[in-house]
């Protein structure tokens, strides 16, 4: 390039048009219409800077530059710039309630309800009977009471908020008695001792990691005690020489001393999952009936609804919680309530739940049905990713996720991809994992035991068709 003469360079520079000329062209009128003038200008200036730099360095390809070429470049840059960062993916991780992939998927009833709430005014805090100001919790309070047996309820942004608010409202500057076996960390930044201190409560640990007795609670009660609390261990289990005290016994003790009991159930299912062959989880109703004065649980775990934290229990305590200033900061918006109400309504027909509630439908999907899907997708994926990989349909186990025990409980089926030469091929598997993750709709699996594993439990019919189309479309012949 150094041998390009001064006059040739000037000629190349002259090929790069002015901003004004390009913007006045009919090719750019359509872009301005679609994206707005200021945004098109920003992107066009970047493109022209780039071409000018190329011209200055004597890059001969600049001589082919024209407005049509610029239009294509700017159009594609604008598309990339405006593509949503939040994208749909295929959750083939085998974890149904995957926190990083947005947990519960909502049934159509909830989708319709959210659409309405998005586009039409609603009686969020307006009592249609009296014409006066209402309370947003009233929209779901009665329904939650019906499903849990609790006297009252309030809804906040998530369960971590529910626990924080409960402790702040009932135990600030006082003591809360918790078993050492229940001082858990639940993913990310949710740790019971930290939440406790954030709420201004003093943690009074009792018992040991593996064994806590009723007398441990009894001996810890003192003049500063505000609350006895139980926490669902969620994502870990202690087995062997263990002892924990049930809610009923703690409640009898606490009530005899005039103290309340709060239970953080975590996932908090509303129905007994054993009827669908799933692991036993204590329900919210059972916890209320055992004597818990307050129960907190998530909206988007086993309940299958939107992200939310539900606090249910004694009317006087819920009233106190609702008066706390933090409630205003942690309250849910109309979209959450619009999604939550129809999901809760589905529980009124428990015999239809496994069909209508998306989370439960996925959790109860038969392994045989998943196997058929795996056998349909297998040849397409094999062809798409080529001979360097071997794709097999194999049985595997899915997990519930989000604090349900991390043990393999759900027999499933999926595609297991190994390197065709039988070598461990870590790098080759990582390359494939990346390729799948970068597809138009990213495919998220997991690498374990020298294989990329795609559990098809969460791939229902419409998604299966979309995945197959995408594989045919995008992976043809790749990677070599
Ligand atoms: C998941 C969980 C939480 C946190 O709930 P979020 O809805 O994620 O805020 C709190 N406590 C327990 C026991 C949990 O399992």
PDB file of N, CA and C in Angstrom, residues 353-433:
ATOM      1  N   UNK A 353     -54.508 -29.765  36.519  1.00  0.00           N
ATOM      2  CA  UNK A 353     -53.302 -28.962  36.718  1.00  0.00           C
ATOM      3  C   UNK A 353     -52.103 -29.450  35.900  1.00  0.00           C
ATOM      4  N   UNK A 354     -51.926 -30.778  35.839  1.00  0.00           N
ATOM      5  CA  UNK A 354     -50.741 -31.332  35.155  1.00  0.00           C
ATOM      6  C   UNK A 354     -50.795 -31.066  33.659  1.00  0.00           C
ATOM      7  N   UNK A 355     -51.980 -30.706  33.179  1.00  0.00           N
ATOM      8  CA  UNK A 355     -52.132 -30.417  31.761  1.00  0.00           C
ATOM      9  C   UNK A 355     -52.008 -28.907  31.526  1.00  0.00           C
ATOM     10  N   UNK A 356     -52.555 -28.112  32.451  1.00  0.00           N
ATOM     11  CA  UNK A 356     -52.670 -26.664  32.213  1.00  0.00           C
ATOM     12  C   UNK A 356     -51.528 -25.827  32.778  1.00  0.00           C
ATOM     13  N   UNK A 357     -50.962 -26.276  33.878  1.00  0.00           N
ATOM     14  CA  UNK A 357     -49.880 -25.484  34.485  1.00  0.00           C
ATOM     15  C   UNK A 357     -48.566 -25.917  33.835  1.00  0.00           C
ATOM     16  N   UNK A 358     -47.956 -25.007  33.088  1.00  0.00           N
ATOM     17  CA  UNK A 358     -46.783 -25.374  32.278  1.00  0.00           C
ATOM     18  C   UNK A 358     -45.702 -26.080  33.111  1.00  0.00           C
ATOM     19  N   UNK A 359     -45.367 -25.503  34.251  1.00  0.00           N
ATOM     20  CA  UNK A 359     -44.307 -26.093  35.092  1.00  0.00           C
ATOM     21  C   UNK A 359     -44.627 -27.540  35.440  1.00  0.00           C
ATOM     22  N   UNK A 360     -45.857 -27.791  35.866  1.00  0.00           N
ATOM     23  CA  UNK A 360     -46.218 -29.150  36.262  1.00  0.00           C
ATOM     24  C   UNK A 360     -46.275 -30.078  35.046  1.00  0.00           C
ATOM     25  N   UNK A 361     -46.707 -29.538  33.908  1.00  0.00           N
ATOM     26  CA  UNK A 361     -46.747 -30.354  32.689  1.00  0.00           C
ATOM     27  C   UNK A 361     -45.331 -30.803  32.311  1.00  0.00           C
ATOM     28  N   UNK A 362     -44.383 -29.896  32.426  1.00  0.00           N
ATOM     29  CA  UNK A 362     -42.991 -30.248  32.100  1.00  0.00           C
ATOM     30  C   UNK A 362     -42.426 -31.237  33.119  1.00  0.00           C
ATOM     31  N   UNK A 363     -42.737 -31.007  34.382  1.00  0.00           N
ATOM     32  CA  UNK A 363     -42.195 -31.888  35.425  1.00  0.00           C
ATOM     33  C   UNK A 363     -42.770 -33.297  35.336  1.00  0.00           C
ATOM     34  N   UNK A 364     -43.997 -33.413  34.822  1.00  0.00           N
ATOM     35  CA  UNK A 364     -44.636 -34.728  34.801  1.00  0.00           C
ATOM     36  C   UNK A 364     -44.583 -35.372  33.413  1.00  0.00           C
ATOM     37  N   UNK A 365     -43.881 -34.739  32.473  1.00  0.00           N
ATOM     38  CA  UNK A 365     -43.835 -35.288  31.119  1.00  0.00           C
ATOM     39  C   UNK A 365     -43.202 -36.685  31.138  1.00  0.00           C
ATOM     40  N   UNK A 366     -43.865 -37.625  30.457  1.00  0.00           N
ATOM     41  CA  UNK A 366     -43.421 -39.022  30.496  1.00  0.00           C
ATOM     42  C   UNK A 366     -42.115 -39.203  29.738  1.00  0.00           C
ATOM     43  N   UNK A 367     -41.219 -40.009  30.299  1.00  0.00           N
ATOM     44  CA  UNK A 367     -39.916 -40.255  29.669  1.00  0.00           C
ATOM     45  C   UNK A 367     -40.084 -40.817  28.256  1.00  0.00           C
ATOM     46  N   UNK A 368     -41.134 -41.622  28.056  1.00  0.00           N
ATOM     47  CA  UNK A 368     -41.374 -42.221  26.729  1.00  0.00           C
ATOM     48  C   UNK A 368     -41.677 -41.169  25.671  1.00  0.00           C
ATOM     49  N   UNK A 369     -42.438 -40.170  26.084  1.00  0.00           N
ATOM     50  CA  UNK A 369     -42.785 -39.071  25.194  1.00  0.00           C
ATOM     51  C   UNK A 369     -41.523 -38.266  24.837  1.00  0.00           C
ATOM     52  N   UNK A 370     -40.677 -38.069  25.831  1.00  0.00           N
ATOM     53  CA  UNK A 370     -39.432 -37.331  25.608  1.00  0.00           C
ATOM     54  C   UNK A 370     -38.500 -38.147  24.701  1.00  0.00           C
ATOM     55  N   UNK A 371     -38.527 -39.479  24.885  1.00  0.00           N
ATOM     56  CA  UNK A 371     -37.688 -40.356  24.054  1.00  0.00           C
ATOM     57  C   UNK A 371     -38.070 -40.215  22.584  1.00  0.00           C
ATOM     58  N   UNK A 372     -39.375 -40.153  22.317  1.00  0.00           N
ATOM     59  CA  UNK A 372     -39.817 -40.013  20.922  1.00  0.00           C
ATOM     60  C   UNK A 372     -39.284 -38.711  20.325  1.00  0.00           C
ATOM     61  N   UNK A 373     -39.335 -37.654  21.110  1.00  0.00           N
ATOM     62  CA  UNK A 373     -38.788 -36.368  20.633  1.00  0.00           C
ATOM     63  C   UNK A 373     -37.300 -36.513  20.351  1.00  0.00           C
ATOM     64  N   UNK A 374     -36.593 -37.177  21.255  1.00  0.00           N
ATOM     65  CA  UNK A 374     -35.142 -37.349  21.088  1.00  0.00           C
ATOM     66  C   UNK A 374     -34.848 -38.127  19.806  1.00  0.00           C
ATOM     67  N   UNK A 375     -35.666 -39.124  19.526  1.00  0.00           N
ATOM     68  CA  UNK A 375     -35.440 -39.928  18.318  1.00  0.00           C
ATOM     69  C   UNK A 375     -35.758 -39.148  17.043  1.00  0.00           C
ATOM     70  N   UNK A 376     -36.650 -38.170  17.152  1.00  0.00           N
ATOM     71  CA  UNK A 376     -36.945 -37.327  15.986  1.00  0.00           C
ATOM     72  C   UNK A 376     -35.837 -36.302  15.741  1.00  0.00           C
ATOM     73  N   UNK A 377     -35.321 -35.724  16.817  1.00  0.00           N
ATOM     74  CA  UNK A 377     -34.321 -34.666  16.656  1.00  0.00           C
ATOM     75  C   UNK A 377     -32.937 -35.246  16.349  1.00  0.00           C
ATOM     76  N   UNK A 378     -32.664 -36.451  16.832  1.00  0.00           N
ATOM     77  CA  UNK A 378     -31.320 -37.051  16.722  1.00  0.00           C
ATOM     78  C   UNK A 378     -30.740 -37.017  15.304  1.00  0.00           C
ATOM     79  N   UNK A 379     -31.467 -37.558  14.286  1.00  0.00           N
ATOM     80  CA  UNK A 379     -30.854 -37.579  12.952  1.00  0.00           C
ATOM     81  C   UNK A 379     -30.620 -36.180  12.383  1.00  0.00           C
ATOM     82  N   UNK A 380     -31.491 -35.239  12.715  1.00  0.00           N
ATOM     83  CA  UNK A 380     -31.342 -33.869  12.203  1.00  0.00           C
ATOM     84  C   UNK A 380     -30.104 -33.225  12.800  1.00  0.00           C
ATOM     85  N   UNK A 381     -29.936 -33.407  14.109  1.00  0.00           N
ATOM     86  CA  UNK A 381     -28.773 -32.816  14.770  1.00  0.00           C
ATOM     87  C   UNK A 381     -27.493 -33.477  14.264  1.00  0.00           C
ATOM     88  N   UNK A 382     -27.538 -34.801  14.104  1.00  0.00           N
ATOM     89  CA  UNK A 382     -26.353 -35.514  13.619  1.00  0.00           C
ATOM     90  C   UNK A 382     -25.918 -34.971  12.255  1.00  0.00           C
ATOM     91  N   UNK A 383     -26.894 -34.814  11.367  1.00  0.00           N
ATOM     92  CA  UNK A 383     -26.567 -34.314  10.035  1.00  0.00           C
ATOM     93  C   UNK A 383     -26.039 -32.878  10.107  1.00  0.00           C
ATOM     94  N   UNK A 384     -26.681 -32.106  10.969  1.00  0.00           N
ATOM     95  CA  UNK A 384     -26.316 -30.682  11.039  1.00  0.00           C
ATOM     96  C   UNK A 384     -24.905 -30.464  11.572  1.00  0.00           C
ATOM     97  N   UNK A 385     -24.483 -31.260  12.541  1.00  0.00           N
ATOM     98  CA  UNK A 385     -23.168 -30.978  13.136  1.00  0.00           C
ATOM     99  C   UNK A 385     -22.062 -31.841  12.555  1.00  0.00           C
ATOM    100  N   UNK A 386     -22.418 -32.788  11.718  1.00  0.00           N
ATOM    101  CA  UNK A 386     -21.390 -33.478  10.944  1.00  0.00           C
ATOM    102  C   UNK A 386     -20.757 -34.679  11.624  1.00  0.00           C
ATOM    103  N   UNK A 387     -19.847 -35.289  10.863  1.00  0.00           N
ATOM    104  CA  UNK A 387     -19.286 -36.597  11.212  1.00  0.00           C
ATOM    105  C   UNK A 387     -18.315 -36.563  12.390  1.00  0.00           C
ATOM    106  N   UNK A 388     -17.868 -35.365  12.741  1.00  0.00           N
ATOM    107  CA  UNK A 388     -16.885 -35.319  13.829  1.00  0.00           C
ATOM    108  C   UNK A 388     -17.519 -35.582  15.191  1.00  0.00           C
ATOM    109  N   UNK A 389     -18.841 -35.536  15.205  1.00  0.00           N
ATOM    110  CA  UNK A 389     -19.533 -35.787  16.465  1.00  0.00           C
ATOM    111  C   UNK A 389     -20.454 -36.990  16.309  1.00  0.00           C
ATOM    112  N   UNK A 390     -20.685 -37.681  17.424  1.00  0.00           N
ATOM    113  CA  UNK A 390     -21.654 -38.777  17.426  1.00  0.00           C
ATOM    114  C   UNK A 390     -22.806 -38.388  18.344  1.00  0.00           C
ATOM    115  N   UNK A 391     -24.011 -38.354  17.765  1.00  0.00           N
ATOM    116  CA  UNK A 391     -25.190 -37.965  18.537  1.00  0.00           C
ATOM    117  C   UNK A 391     -26.012 -39.209  18.841  1.00  0.00           C
ATOM    118  N   UNK A 392     -26.281 -39.449  20.108  1.00  0.00           N
ATOM    119  CA  UNK A 392     -27.096 -40.595  20.486  1.00  0.00           C
ATOM    120  C   UNK A 392     -28.268 -40.137  21.345  1.00  0.00           C
ATOM    121  N   UNK A 393     -29.418 -40.783  21.148  1.00  0.00           N
ATOM    122  CA  UNK A 393     -30.548 -40.555  22.045  1.00  0.00           C
ATOM    123  C   UNK A 393     -30.368 -41.500  23.234  1.00  0.00           C
ATOM    124  N   UNK A 394     -30.328 -40.921  24.425  1.00  0.00           N
ATOM    125  CA  UNK A 394     -30.057 -41.740  25.618  1.00  0.00           C
ATOM    126  C   UNK A 394     -30.936 -41.308  26.786  1.00  0.00           C
ATOM    127  N   UNK A 395     -31.218 -42.247  27.695  1.00  0.00           N
ATOM    128  CA  UNK A 395     -31.944 -41.860  28.915  1.00  0.00           C
ATOM    129  C   UNK A 395     -31.070 -41.001  29.805  1.00  0.00           C
ATOM    130  N   UNK A 396     -31.687 -40.118  30.557  1.00  0.00           N
ATOM    131  CA  UNK A 396     -30.955 -39.278  31.506  1.00  0.00           C
ATOM    132  C   UNK A 396     -31.943 -38.839  32.590  1.00  0.00           C
ATOM    133  N   UNK A 397     -31.466 -38.061  33.538  1.00  0.00           N
ATOM    134  CA  UNK A 397     -32.360 -37.573  34.582  1.00  0.00           C
ATOM    135  C   UNK A 397     -32.424 -36.056  34.571  1.00  0.00           C
ATOM    136  N   UNK A 398     -33.645 -35.521  34.639  1.00  0.00           N
ATOM    137  CA  UNK A 398     -33.815 -34.072  34.766  1.00  0.00           C
ATOM    138  C   UNK A 398     -33.894 -33.706  36.245  1.00  0.00           C
ATOM    139  N   UNK A 399     -33.724 -32.434  36.496  1.00  0.00           N
ATOM    140  CA  UNK A 399     -33.885 -31.927  37.860  1.00  0.00           C
ATOM    141  C   UNK A 399     -35.023 -30.907  37.895  1.00  0.00           C
ATOM    142  N   UNK A 400     -35.637 -30.806  39.065  1.00  0.00           N
ATOM    143  CA  UNK A 400     -36.708 -29.809  39.210  1.00  0.00           C
ATOM    144  C   UNK A 400     -36.098 -28.404  39.195  1.00  0.00           C
ATOM    145  N   UNK A 401     -35.064 -28.210  40.007  1.00  0.00           N
ATOM    146  CA  UNK A 401     -34.385 -26.912  40.058  1.00  0.00           C
ATOM    147  C   UNK A 401     -34.982 -25.950  41.070  1.00  0.00           C
ATOM    148  N   UNK A 402     -34.334 -24.802  41.228  1.00  0.00           N
ATOM    149  CA  UNK A 402     -34.791 -23.752  42.138  1.00  0.00           C
ATOM    150  C   UNK A 402     -35.068 -24.243  43.544  1.00  0.00           C
ATOM    151  N   UNK A 403     -34.134 -24.983  44.078  1.00  0.00           N
ATOM    152  CA  UNK A 403     -34.253 -25.301  45.487  1.00  0.00           C
ATOM    153  C   UNK A 403     -34.927 -26.615  45.787  1.00  0.00           C
ATOM    154  N   UNK A 404     -35.502 -27.260  44.765  1.00  0.00           N
ATOM    155  CA  UNK A 404     -35.933 -28.623  45.025  1.00  0.00           C
ATOM    156  C   UNK A 404     -34.623 -29.423  45.084  1.00  0.00           C
ATOM    157  N   UNK A 405     -34.601 -30.477  45.864  1.00  0.00           N
ATOM    158  CA  UNK A 405     -33.346 -31.196  46.085  1.00  0.00           C
ATOM    159  C   UNK A 405     -32.629 -31.520  44.775  1.00  0.00           C
ATOM    160  N   UNK A 406     -31.313 -31.273  44.741  1.00  0.00           N
ATOM    161  CA  UNK A 406     -30.568 -31.499  43.505  1.00  0.00           C
ATOM    162  C   UNK A 406     -30.260 -32.975  43.288  1.00  0.00           C
ATOM    163  N   UNK A 407     -31.230 -33.812  43.448  1.00  0.00           N
ATOM    164  CA  UNK A 407     -31.005 -35.231  43.174  1.00  0.00           C
ATOM    165  C   UNK A 407     -31.748 -35.597  41.896  1.00  0.00           C
ATOM    166  N   UNK A 408     -31.287 -36.683  41.275  1.00  0.00           N
ATOM    167  CA  UNK A 408     -31.893 -37.083  40.011  1.00  0.00           C
ATOM    168  C   UNK A 408     -33.197 -37.824  40.271  1.00  0.00           C
ATOM    169  N   UNK A 409     -34.276 -37.163  39.991  1.00  0.00           N
ATOM    170  CA  UNK A 409     -35.555 -37.779  40.325  1.00  0.00           C
ATOM    171  C   UNK A 409     -36.486 -37.929  39.135  1.00  0.00           C
ATOM    172  N   UNK A 410     -36.190 -37.244  38.037  1.00  0.00           N
ATOM    173  CA  UNK A 410     -37.131 -37.270  36.929  1.00  0.00           C
ATOM    174  C   UNK A 410     -36.519 -38.013  35.738  1.00  0.00           C
ATOM    175  N   UNK A 411     -36.945 -39.262  35.498  1.00  0.00           N
ATOM    176  CA  UNK A 411     -36.398 -40.004  34.362  1.00  0.00           C
ATOM    177  C   UNK A 411     -36.750 -39.283  33.066  1.00  0.00           C
ATOM    178  N   UNK A 412     -35.736 -39.009  32.269  1.00  0.00           N
ATOM    179  CA  UNK A 412     -35.950 -38.226  31.053  1.00  0.00           C
ATOM    180  C   UNK A 412     -35.173 -38.863  29.908  1.00  0.00           C
ATOM    181  N   UNK A 413     -35.118 -38.123  28.816  1.00  0.00           N
ATOM    182  CA  UNK A 413     -34.420 -38.600  27.639  1.00  0.00           C
ATOM    183  C   UNK A 413     -33.776 -37.419  26.951  1.00  0.00           C
ATOM    184  N   UNK A 414     -32.725 -37.653  26.220  1.00  0.00           N
ATOM    185  CA  UNK A 414     -32.120 -36.521  25.537  1.00  0.00           C
ATOM    186  C   UNK A 414     -31.069 -36.969  24.557  1.00  0.00           C
ATOM    187  N   UNK A 415     -30.350 -35.976  24.032  1.00  0.00           N
ATOM    188  CA  UNK A 415     -29.306 -36.260  23.059  1.00  0.00           C
ATOM    189  C   UNK A 415     -27.953 -36.071  23.724  1.00  0.00           C
ATOM    190  N   UNK A 416     -27.113 -37.079  23.551  1.00  0.00           N
ATOM    191  CA  UNK A 416     -25.781 -37.034  24.134  1.00  0.00           C
ATOM    192  C   UNK A 416     -24.789 -36.980  22.976  1.00  0.00           C
ATOM    193  N   UNK A 417     -23.967 -35.932  22.961  1.00  0.00           N
ATOM    194  CA  UNK A 417     -23.060 -35.712  21.840  1.00  0.00           C
ATOM    195  C   UNK A 417     -21.630 -35.905  22.318  1.00  0.00           C
ATOM    196  N   UNK A 418     -20.948 -36.865  21.701  1.00  0.00           N
ATOM    197  CA  UNK A 418     -19.541 -37.101  22.030  1.00  0.00           C
ATOM    198  C   UNK A 418     -18.739 -36.904  20.760  1.00  0.00           C
ATOM    199  N   UNK A 419     -17.419 -36.824  20.905  1.00  0.00           N
ATOM    200  CA  UNK A 419     -16.593 -36.742  19.700  1.00  0.00           C
ATOM    201  C   UNK A 419     -16.625 -38.105  19.026  1.00  0.00           C
ATOM    202  N   UNK A 420     -16.669 -38.106  17.692  1.00  0.00           N
ATOM    203  CA  UNK A 420     -16.860 -39.357  16.967  1.00  0.00           C
ATOM    204  C   UNK A 420     -15.669 -40.297  17.131  1.00  0.00           C
ATOM    205  N   UNK A 421     -14.465 -39.732  17.340  1.00  0.00           N
ATOM    206  CA  UNK A 421     -13.294 -40.601  17.467  1.00  0.00           C
ATOM    207  C   UNK A 421     -13.151 -41.176  18.877  1.00  0.00           C
ATOM    208  N   UNK A 422     -14.108 -40.898  19.730  1.00  0.00           N
ATOM    209  CA  UNK A 422     -14.082 -41.476  21.068  1.00  0.00           C
ATOM    210  C   UNK A 422     -13.087 -40.812  22.001  1.00  0.00           C
ATOM    211  N   UNK A 423     -12.353 -39.812  21.483  1.00  0.00           N
ATOM    212  CA  UNK A 423     -11.409 -39.096  22.353  1.00  0.00           C
ATOM    213  C   UNK A 423     -12.205 -38.129  23.224  1.00  0.00           C
ATOM    214  N   UNK A 424     -11.549 -37.621  24.243  1.00  0.00           N
ATOM    215  CA  UNK A 424     -12.286 -36.788  25.210  1.00  0.00           C
ATOM    216  C   UNK A 424     -12.727 -35.473  24.571  1.00  0.00           C
ATOM    217  N   UNK A 425     -11.876 -34.890  23.767  1.00  0.00           N
ATOM    218  CA  UNK A 425     -12.287 -33.760  22.924  1.00  0.00           C
ATOM    219  C   UNK A 425     -12.950 -32.601  23.627  1.00  0.00           C
ATOM    220  N   UNK A 426     -12.401 -32.205  24.789  1.00  0.00           N
ATOM    221  CA  UNK A 426     -13.012 -31.109  25.538  1.00  0.00           C
ATOM    222  C   UNK A 426     -13.184 -29.852  24.711  1.00  0.00           C
ATOM    223  N   UNK A 427     -12.142 -29.521  23.925  1.00  0.00           N
ATOM    224  CA  UNK A 427     -12.196 -28.286  23.152  1.00  0.00           C
ATOM    225  C   UNK A 427     -13.245 -28.372  22.045  1.00  0.00           C
ATOM    226  N   UNK A 428     -13.312 -29.561  21.453  1.00  0.00           N
ATOM    227  CA  UNK A 428     -14.283 -29.764  20.370  1.00  0.00           C
ATOM    228  C   UNK A 428     -15.725 -29.657  20.898  1.00  0.00           C
ATOM    229  N   UNK A 429     -15.932 -30.201  22.100  1.00  0.00           N
ATOM    230  CA  UNK A 429     -17.276 -30.110  22.699  1.00  0.00           C
ATOM    231  C   UNK A 429     -17.602 -28.665  23.068  1.00  0.00           C
ATOM    232  N   UNK A 430     -16.600 -27.946  23.572  1.00  0.00           N
ATOM    233  CA  UNK A 430     -16.824 -26.538  23.918  1.00  0.00           C
ATOM    234  C   UNK A 430     -17.170 -25.735  22.666  1.00  0.00           C
ATOM    235  N   UNK A 431     -16.506 -26.063  21.551  1.00  0.00           N
ATOM    236  CA  UNK A 431     -16.787 -25.354  20.303  1.00  0.00           C
ATOM    237  C   UNK A 431     -18.227 -25.607  19.864  1.00  0.00           C
ATOM    238  N   UNK A 432     -18.681 -26.838  20.024  1.00  0.00           N
ATOM    239  CA  UNK A 432     -20.061 -27.163  19.645  1.00  0.00           C
ATOM    240  C   UNK A 432     -21.056 -26.486  20.592  1.00  0.00           C
ATOM    241  N   UNK A 433     -20.715 -26.501  21.865  1.00  0.00           N
ATOM    242  CA  UNK A 433     -21.580 -25.862  22.863  1.00  0.00           C
ATOM    243  C   UNK A 433     -21.751 -24.382  22.514  1.00  0.00           C
TER     244      UNK A 433
END
